[in-house]
Amino acid sequence: MFIKVGKMSIPEIREKVKNISQEAWPEIIEALQLDTRKGVQNIALRMENKLVVVEKERFRLKQLQEKEAGLRKKGYKLIGGVDSV
């Protein structure tokens, strides 16, 4: 996905990135980081931070699934509250 950020206002960029799937974000973030405007760089930073949060959650869910799979192998059939303290 390619957007010409240099000719867009910051509100236009903000609106445009709302409609872009997260899979395309790394490429968009790179383009935004090249822009010298502070507001555009802030948009890129927020997108990066959100990607970090999403990746951490994916990792957490993967660990839970692995733990549940291990319990199923041990013979447990009903598993609940694995993520609870």
mmCIF file of C-alpha atoms in Angstrom, residues 39-78:
data_model
loop_
_atom_site.group_PDB
_atom_site.id
_atom_site.type_symbol
_atom_site.label_atom_id
_atom_site.label_comp_id
_atom_site.label_asym_id
_atom_site.label_seq_id
_atom_site.Cartn_x
_atom_site.Cartn_y
_atom_site.Cartn_z
ATOM 1 C CA GLY A 39 2.283 15.402 13.737
ATOM 2 C CA VAL A 40 2.923 12.809 11.042
ATOM 3 C CA GLN A 41 5.744 11.283 13.056
ATOM 4 C CA ASN A 42 3.395 11.112 16.059
ATOM 5 C CA ILE A 43 0.896 9.160 13.957
ATOM 6 C CA ALA A 44 3.678 6.719 13.041
ATOM 7 C CA LEU A 45 4.696 6.382 16.684
ATOM 8 C CA ARG A 46 1.124 5.645 17.787
ATOM 9 C CA MET A 47 0.809 3.034 15.050
ATOM 10 C CA GLU A 48 4.090 1.418 16.136
ATOM 11 C CA ASN A 49 2.968 1.342 19.759
ATOM 12 C CA LYS A 50 -0.314 -0.286 18.800
ATOM 13 C CA LEU A 51 1.528 -2.936 16.783
ATOM 14 C CA VAL A 52 3.664 -3.721 19.842
ATOM 15 C CA VAL A 53 0.537 -4.143 21.984
ATOM 16 C CA VAL A 54 -1.082 -6.378 19.358
ATOM 17 C CA GLU A 55 2.055 -8.520 19.074
ATOM 18 C CA LYS A 56 2.296 -8.914 22.866
ATOM 19 C CA GLU A 57 -1.339 -10.041 22.966
ATOM 20 C CA ARG A 58 -0.743 -12.554 20.152
ATOM 21 C CA PHE A 59 2.220 -13.943 22.085
ATOM 22 C CA ARG A 60 0.153 -14.173 25.290
ATOM 23 C CA LEU A 61 -2.670 -15.991 23.509
ATOM 24 C CA LYS A 62 -0.215 -18.390 21.868
ATOM 25 C CA GLN A 63 1.226 -19.242 25.286
ATOM 26 C CA LEU A 64 -2.282 -19.872 26.647
ATOM 27 C CA GLN A 65 -3.111 -22.134 23.715
ATOM 28 C CA GLU A 66 0.107 -24.092 24.243
ATOM 29 C CA LYS A 67 -0.665 -24.459 27.948
ATOM 30 C CA GLU A 68 -4.189 -25.665 27.175
ATOM 31 C CA ALA A 69 -2.842 -28.136 24.605
ATOM 32 C CA GLY A 70 -0.422 -29.496 27.204
ATOM 33 C CA LEU A 71 -3.247 -29.956 29.698
ATOM 34 C CA ARG A 72 -5.366 -31.734 27.077
ATOM 35 C CA LYS A 73 -2.470 -34.113 26.391
ATOM 36 C CA LYS A 74 -2.435 -34.903 30.107
ATOM 37 C CA GLY A 75 -6.089 -35.901 29.853
ATOM 38 C CA TYR A 76 -7.909 -32.799 31.007
ATOM 39 C CA LYS A 77 -11.127 -32.280 29.077
ATOM 40 C CA LEU A 78 -12.624 -29.153 30.615
#
